[in-house]
CSV table of C-alpha atoms in Angstrom, one decimal:
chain,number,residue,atom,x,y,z
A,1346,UNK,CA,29.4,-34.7,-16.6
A,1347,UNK,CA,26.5,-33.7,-14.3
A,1348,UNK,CA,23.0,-35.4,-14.1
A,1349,UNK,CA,20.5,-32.6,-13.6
A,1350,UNK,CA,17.7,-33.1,-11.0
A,1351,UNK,CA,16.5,-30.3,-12.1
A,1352,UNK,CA,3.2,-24.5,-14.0
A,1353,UNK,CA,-11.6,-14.1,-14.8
A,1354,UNK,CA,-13.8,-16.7,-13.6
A,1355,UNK,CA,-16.9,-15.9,-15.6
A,1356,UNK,CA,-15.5,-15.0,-18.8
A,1357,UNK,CA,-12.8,-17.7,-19.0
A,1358,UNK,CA,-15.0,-20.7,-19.1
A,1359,UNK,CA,-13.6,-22.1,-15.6
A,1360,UNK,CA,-16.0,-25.2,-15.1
A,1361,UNK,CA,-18.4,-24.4,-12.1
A,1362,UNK,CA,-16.8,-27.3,-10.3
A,1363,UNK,CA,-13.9,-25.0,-9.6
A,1364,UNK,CA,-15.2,-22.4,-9.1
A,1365,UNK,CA,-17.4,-23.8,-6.3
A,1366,UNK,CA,-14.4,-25.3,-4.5
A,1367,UNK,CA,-13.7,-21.9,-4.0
A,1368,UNK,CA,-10.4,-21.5,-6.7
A,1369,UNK,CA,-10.2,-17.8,-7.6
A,1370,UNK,CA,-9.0,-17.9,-11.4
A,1371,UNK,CA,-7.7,-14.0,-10.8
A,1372,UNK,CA,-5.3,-15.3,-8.3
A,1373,UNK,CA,-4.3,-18.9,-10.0
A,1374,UNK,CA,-3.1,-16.6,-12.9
A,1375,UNK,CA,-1.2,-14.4,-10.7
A,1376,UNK,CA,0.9,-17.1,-9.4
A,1377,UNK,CA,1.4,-18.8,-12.5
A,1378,UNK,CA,2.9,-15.6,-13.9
A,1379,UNK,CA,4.9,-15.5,-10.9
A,1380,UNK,CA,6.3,-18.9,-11.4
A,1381,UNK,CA,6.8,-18.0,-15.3
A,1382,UNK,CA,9.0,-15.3,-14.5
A,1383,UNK,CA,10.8,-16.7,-11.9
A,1384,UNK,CA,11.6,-19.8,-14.7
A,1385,UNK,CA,12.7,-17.7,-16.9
A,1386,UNK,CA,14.3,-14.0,-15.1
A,1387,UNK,CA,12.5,-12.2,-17.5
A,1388,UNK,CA,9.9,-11.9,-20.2
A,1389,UNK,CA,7.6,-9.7,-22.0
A,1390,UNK,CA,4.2,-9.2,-21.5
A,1391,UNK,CA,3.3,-11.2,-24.9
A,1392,UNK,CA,5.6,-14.1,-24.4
A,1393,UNK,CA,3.7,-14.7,-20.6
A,1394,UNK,CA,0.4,-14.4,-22.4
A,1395,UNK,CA,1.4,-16.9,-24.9
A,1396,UNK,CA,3.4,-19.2,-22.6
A,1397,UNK,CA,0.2,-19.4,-20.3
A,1398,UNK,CA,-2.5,-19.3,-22.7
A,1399,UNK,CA,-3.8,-16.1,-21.5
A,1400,UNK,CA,-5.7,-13.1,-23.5
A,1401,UNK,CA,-2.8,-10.2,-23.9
A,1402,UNK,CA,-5.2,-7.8,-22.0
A,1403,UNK,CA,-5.9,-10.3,-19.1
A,1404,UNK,CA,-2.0,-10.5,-18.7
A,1405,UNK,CA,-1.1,-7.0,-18.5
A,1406,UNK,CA,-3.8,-6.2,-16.4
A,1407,UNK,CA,-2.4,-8.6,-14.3
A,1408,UNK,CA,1.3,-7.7,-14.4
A,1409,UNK,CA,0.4,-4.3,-14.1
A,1410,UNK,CA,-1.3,-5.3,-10.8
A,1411,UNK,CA,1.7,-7.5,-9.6
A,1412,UNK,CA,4.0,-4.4,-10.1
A,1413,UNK,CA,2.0,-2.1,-8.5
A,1414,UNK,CA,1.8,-4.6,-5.5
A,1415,UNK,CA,5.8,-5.2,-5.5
A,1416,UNK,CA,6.4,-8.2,-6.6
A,1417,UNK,CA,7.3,-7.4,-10.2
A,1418,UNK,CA,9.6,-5.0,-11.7
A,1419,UNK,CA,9.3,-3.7,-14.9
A,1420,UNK,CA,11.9,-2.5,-17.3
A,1421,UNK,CA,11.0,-1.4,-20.5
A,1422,UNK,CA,8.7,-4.1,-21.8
A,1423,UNK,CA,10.4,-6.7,-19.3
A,1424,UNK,CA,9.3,-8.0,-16.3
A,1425,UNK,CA,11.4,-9.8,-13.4
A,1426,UNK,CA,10.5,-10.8,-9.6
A,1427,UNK,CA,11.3,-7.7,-7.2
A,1428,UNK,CA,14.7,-8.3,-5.8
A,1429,UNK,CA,13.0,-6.4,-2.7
A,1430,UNK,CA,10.2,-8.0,-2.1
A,1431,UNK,CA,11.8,-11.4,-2.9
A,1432,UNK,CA,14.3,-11.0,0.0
A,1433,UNK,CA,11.9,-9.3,1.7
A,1434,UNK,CA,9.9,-12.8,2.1
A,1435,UNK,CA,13.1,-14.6,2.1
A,1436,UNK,CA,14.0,-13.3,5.2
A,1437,UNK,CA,11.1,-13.8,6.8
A,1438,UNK,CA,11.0,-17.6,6.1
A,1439,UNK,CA,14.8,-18.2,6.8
A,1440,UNK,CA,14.7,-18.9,10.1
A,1441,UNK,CA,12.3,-21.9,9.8
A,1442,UNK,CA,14.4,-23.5,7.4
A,1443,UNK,CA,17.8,-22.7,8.0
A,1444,UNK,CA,19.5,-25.6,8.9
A,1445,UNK,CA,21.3,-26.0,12.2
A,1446,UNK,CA,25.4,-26.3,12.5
A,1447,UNK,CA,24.9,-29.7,13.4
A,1448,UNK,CA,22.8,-30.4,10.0
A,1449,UNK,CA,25.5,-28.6,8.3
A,1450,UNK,CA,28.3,-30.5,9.8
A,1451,UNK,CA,27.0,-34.2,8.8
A,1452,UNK,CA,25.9,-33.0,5.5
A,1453,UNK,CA,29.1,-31.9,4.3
A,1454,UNK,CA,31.0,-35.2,6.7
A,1455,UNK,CA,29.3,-37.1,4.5
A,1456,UNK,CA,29.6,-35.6,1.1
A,1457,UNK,CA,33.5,-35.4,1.8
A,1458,UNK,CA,33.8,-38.7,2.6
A,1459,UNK,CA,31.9,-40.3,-0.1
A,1460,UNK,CA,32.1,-37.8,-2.8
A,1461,UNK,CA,28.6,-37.6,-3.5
A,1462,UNK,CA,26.3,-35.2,-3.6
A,1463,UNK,CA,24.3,-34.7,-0.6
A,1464,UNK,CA,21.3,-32.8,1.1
A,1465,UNK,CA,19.4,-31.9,3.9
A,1466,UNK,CA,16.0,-32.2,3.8
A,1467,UNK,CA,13.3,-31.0,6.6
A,1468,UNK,CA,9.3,-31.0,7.4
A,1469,UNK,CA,7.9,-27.9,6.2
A,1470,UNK,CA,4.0,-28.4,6.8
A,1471,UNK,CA,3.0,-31.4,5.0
A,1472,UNK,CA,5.8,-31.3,2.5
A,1473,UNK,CA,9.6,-32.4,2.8
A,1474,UNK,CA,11.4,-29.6,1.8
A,1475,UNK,CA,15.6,-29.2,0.7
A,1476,UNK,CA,17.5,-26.8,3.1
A,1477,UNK,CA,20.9,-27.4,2.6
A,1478,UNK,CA,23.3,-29.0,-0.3
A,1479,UNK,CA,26.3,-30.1,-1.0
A,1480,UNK,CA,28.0,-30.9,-4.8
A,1481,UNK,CA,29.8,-34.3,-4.8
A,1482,UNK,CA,33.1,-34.5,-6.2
A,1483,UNK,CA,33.0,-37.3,-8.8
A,1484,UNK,CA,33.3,-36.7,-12.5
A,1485,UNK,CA,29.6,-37.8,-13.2
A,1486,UNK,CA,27.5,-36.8,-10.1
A,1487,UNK,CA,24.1,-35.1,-9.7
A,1488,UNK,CA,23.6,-31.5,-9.8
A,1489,UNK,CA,21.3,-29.1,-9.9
A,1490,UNK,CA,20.1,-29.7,-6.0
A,1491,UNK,CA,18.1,-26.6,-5.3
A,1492,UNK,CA,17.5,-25.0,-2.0
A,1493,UNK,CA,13.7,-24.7,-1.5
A,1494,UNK,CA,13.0,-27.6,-3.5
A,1495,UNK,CA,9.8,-29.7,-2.2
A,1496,UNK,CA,6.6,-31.9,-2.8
A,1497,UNK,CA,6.8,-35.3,-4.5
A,1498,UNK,CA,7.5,-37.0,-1.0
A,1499,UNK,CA,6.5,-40.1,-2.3
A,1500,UNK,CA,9.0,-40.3,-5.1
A,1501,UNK,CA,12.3,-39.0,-2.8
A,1502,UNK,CA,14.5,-41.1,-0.6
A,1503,UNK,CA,14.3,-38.4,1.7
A,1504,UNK,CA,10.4,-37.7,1.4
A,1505,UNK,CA,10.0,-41.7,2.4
A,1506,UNK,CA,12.8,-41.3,5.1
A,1507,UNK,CA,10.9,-39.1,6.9
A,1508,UNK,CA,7.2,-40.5,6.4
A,1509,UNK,CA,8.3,-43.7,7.5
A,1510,UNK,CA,9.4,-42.3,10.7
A,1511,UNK,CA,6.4,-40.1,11.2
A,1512,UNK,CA,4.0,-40.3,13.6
A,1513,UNK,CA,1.4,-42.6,12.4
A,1514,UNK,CA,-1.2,-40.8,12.1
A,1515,UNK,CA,0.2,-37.9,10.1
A,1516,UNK,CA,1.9,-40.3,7.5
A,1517,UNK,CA,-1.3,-42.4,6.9
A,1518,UNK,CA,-3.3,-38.3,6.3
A,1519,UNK,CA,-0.5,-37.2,3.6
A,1520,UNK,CA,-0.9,-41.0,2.4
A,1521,UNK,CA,-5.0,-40.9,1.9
A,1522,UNK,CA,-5.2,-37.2,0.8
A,1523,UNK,CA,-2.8,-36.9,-1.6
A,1524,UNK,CA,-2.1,-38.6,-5.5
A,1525,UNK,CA,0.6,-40.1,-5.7
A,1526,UNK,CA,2.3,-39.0,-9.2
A,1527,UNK,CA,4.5,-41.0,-11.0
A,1528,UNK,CA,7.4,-39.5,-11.8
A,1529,UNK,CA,9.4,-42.5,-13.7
A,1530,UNK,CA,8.2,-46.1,-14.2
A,1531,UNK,CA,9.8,-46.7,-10.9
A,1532,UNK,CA,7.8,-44.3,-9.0
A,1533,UNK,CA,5.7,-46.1,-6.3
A,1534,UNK,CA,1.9,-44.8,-6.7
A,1535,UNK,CA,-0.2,-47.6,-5.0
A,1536,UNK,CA,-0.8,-46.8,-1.4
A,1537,UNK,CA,-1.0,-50.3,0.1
A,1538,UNK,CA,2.7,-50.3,-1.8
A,1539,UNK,CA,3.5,-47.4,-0.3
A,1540,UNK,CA,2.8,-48.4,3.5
A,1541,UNK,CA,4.8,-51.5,2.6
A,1542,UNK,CA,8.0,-49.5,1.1
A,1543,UNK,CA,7.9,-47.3,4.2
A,1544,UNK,CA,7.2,-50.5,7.1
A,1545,UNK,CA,11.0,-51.7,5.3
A,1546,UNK,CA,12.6,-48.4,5.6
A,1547,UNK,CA,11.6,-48.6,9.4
A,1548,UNK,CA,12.3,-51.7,9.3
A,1549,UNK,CA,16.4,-51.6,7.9
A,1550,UNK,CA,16.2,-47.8,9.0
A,1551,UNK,CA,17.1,-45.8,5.8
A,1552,UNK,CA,15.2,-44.8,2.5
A,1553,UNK,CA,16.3,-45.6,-0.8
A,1554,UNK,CA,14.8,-43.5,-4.3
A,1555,UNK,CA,15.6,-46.6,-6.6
A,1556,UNK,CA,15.6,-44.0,-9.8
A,1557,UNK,CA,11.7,-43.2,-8.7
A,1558,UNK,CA,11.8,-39.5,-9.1
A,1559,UNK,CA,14.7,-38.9,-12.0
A,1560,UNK,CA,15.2,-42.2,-14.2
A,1561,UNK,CA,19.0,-42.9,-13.5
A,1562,UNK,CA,19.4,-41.2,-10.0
A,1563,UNK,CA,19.5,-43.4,-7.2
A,1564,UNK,CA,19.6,-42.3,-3.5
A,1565,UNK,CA,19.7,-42.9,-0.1
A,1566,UNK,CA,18.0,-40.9,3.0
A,1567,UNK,CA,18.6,-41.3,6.7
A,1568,UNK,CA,16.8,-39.9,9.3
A,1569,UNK,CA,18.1,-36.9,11.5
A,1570,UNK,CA,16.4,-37.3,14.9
A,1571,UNK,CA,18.6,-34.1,16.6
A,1572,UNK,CA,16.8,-34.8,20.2
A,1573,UNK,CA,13.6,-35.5,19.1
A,1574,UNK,CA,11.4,-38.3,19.3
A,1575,UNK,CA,10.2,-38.3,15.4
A,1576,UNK,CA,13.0,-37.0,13.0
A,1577,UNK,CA,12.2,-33.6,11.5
A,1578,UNK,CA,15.1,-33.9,9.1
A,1579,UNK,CA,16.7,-36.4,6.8
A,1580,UNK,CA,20.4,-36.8,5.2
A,1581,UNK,CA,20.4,-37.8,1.7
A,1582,UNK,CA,23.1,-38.9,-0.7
A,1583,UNK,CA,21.6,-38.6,-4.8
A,1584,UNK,CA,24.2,-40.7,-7.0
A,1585,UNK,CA,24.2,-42.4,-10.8
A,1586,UNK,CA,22.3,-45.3,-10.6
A,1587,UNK,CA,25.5,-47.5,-11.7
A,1588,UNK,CA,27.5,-46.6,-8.4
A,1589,UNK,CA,24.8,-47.4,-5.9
A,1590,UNK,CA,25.4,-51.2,-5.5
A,1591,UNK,CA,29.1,-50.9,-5.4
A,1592,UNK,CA,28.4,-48.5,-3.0
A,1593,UNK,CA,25.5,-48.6,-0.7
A,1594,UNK,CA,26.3,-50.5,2.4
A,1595,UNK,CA,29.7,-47.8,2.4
A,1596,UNK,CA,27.4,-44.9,1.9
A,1597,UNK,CA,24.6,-46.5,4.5
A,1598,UNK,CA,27.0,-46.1,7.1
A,1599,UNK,CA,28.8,-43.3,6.6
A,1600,UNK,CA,25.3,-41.5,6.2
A,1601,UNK,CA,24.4,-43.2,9.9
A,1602,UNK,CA,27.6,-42.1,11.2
A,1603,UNK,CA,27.1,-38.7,10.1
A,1604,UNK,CA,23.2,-38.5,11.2
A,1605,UNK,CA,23.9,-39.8,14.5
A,1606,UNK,CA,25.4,-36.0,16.1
């Protein structure tokens, strides 16, 4: 059993609030289509119209224009993402996330030795973002870990990991400028709270996600500091909620051991 881990201007009635913040509507609508595909491989022009509320015309134009630009492919009434121009862009981010050997090696240390499932988590901008993972061997374990997978740092062991050990200034911008979602009942979403969580994660020096982002899925992040003086990377184990206090002073150190390459 696995626990899975796993959205024109003027004639659309856009309230003038967003347009004068400057949001193109052409271009939201792109991207949502974009994202609609890439949820679902493939899709007609009338199912993307009706999965995103859009006028038939207003979606084809727009699909027509995204094929013409590259980044769909159409096959008979189908559309998918290019595979060309998705590798394409692939390749040209790869080398800012790929993870190093020595991120590698203490991700899948640790995932042997506990039998969790692990991943590798980095600073991509102002967002936390998964590079690497590894599948845990136990019967029940979390799944569905995806490569590329970001935002919510507030809600993720490995999010807080990494905030807490931020410079100052830069954790208390991404603190004051952003919502803080809840996710579960869990979630933390007051920001006094917030600086508290993260002045204990300094404080004991990991991260836990006490089921904040998926109800039932517990973790625990480390910090990776690879040389550096504020850790651009975190090690995370994701379990079932039931095995974390059996476990987590085991996990805690086998996650420091592994971290500390």
């Amino acid at each position: 059993m696995m626990v899975d881990e796993s959205e024109d201007a003027a004639s659309s009635g856009e309230p003038d609030q967003a347009r004068r913040a400057g949001r193109i509507q052409s271009v939201a609508r792109a991207l949502a289509i974009l994202d609609e595909i890439s949820a679902n491989r493939s899709m007609r022009g009338q199912e993307i119209a009706s999965s995103l509320g859009l006028n038939l015309t207003t979606a084809v134009h727009l699909l027509n224009t995204l094929t013409e630009c590259g980044y769909l492919a159409k096959h008979g009434r189908t559309y998918s993402l290019s595979t060309e121009k998705v590798l394409s862009l692939y390749s040209q981010i790869e080398a800012d996330v790929k993870p190093s050997p020595a991120v590698l090696s203490a991700l899948h240390q640790v995932t042997e030795q506990t039998g969790e499932s692990g991943y590798a988590s980095c600073w991509t901008g102002d967002d936390v973002m998964i590079i690497a993972v590894a599948e845990g061997n136990h019967a029940i374990r979390v799944a569905a870990l995806q490569i590329g997978r970001a935002g919510d740092i507030h809600a993720r062991s490995s999010g807080k990991c990494l905030l807490a050990f931020a410079p100052h200034d830069h954790a208390e911008r991404l603190l004051t400028s952003r919502t803080l979602t809840r996710r579960t009942a869990n979630t933390i979403v007051d920001v006094d709270a917030m600086r508290a969580e993260l002045a204990q994660i300094r404080e004991r020096g990991y991260a836990i996600d006490r089921g904040e982002y998926l109800d039932g899925v517990w973790g625990i992040a480390v910090p990776m500091y690879l040389g550096e003086r504020h850790p651009q990377c975190a090690l995370t184990l994701t379990m079932p909620a039931d095995r974390f206090a059996a476990n987590e002073t085991a996990y805690v150190e086998a996650l420091l051991a592994a971290a500390s390459v």
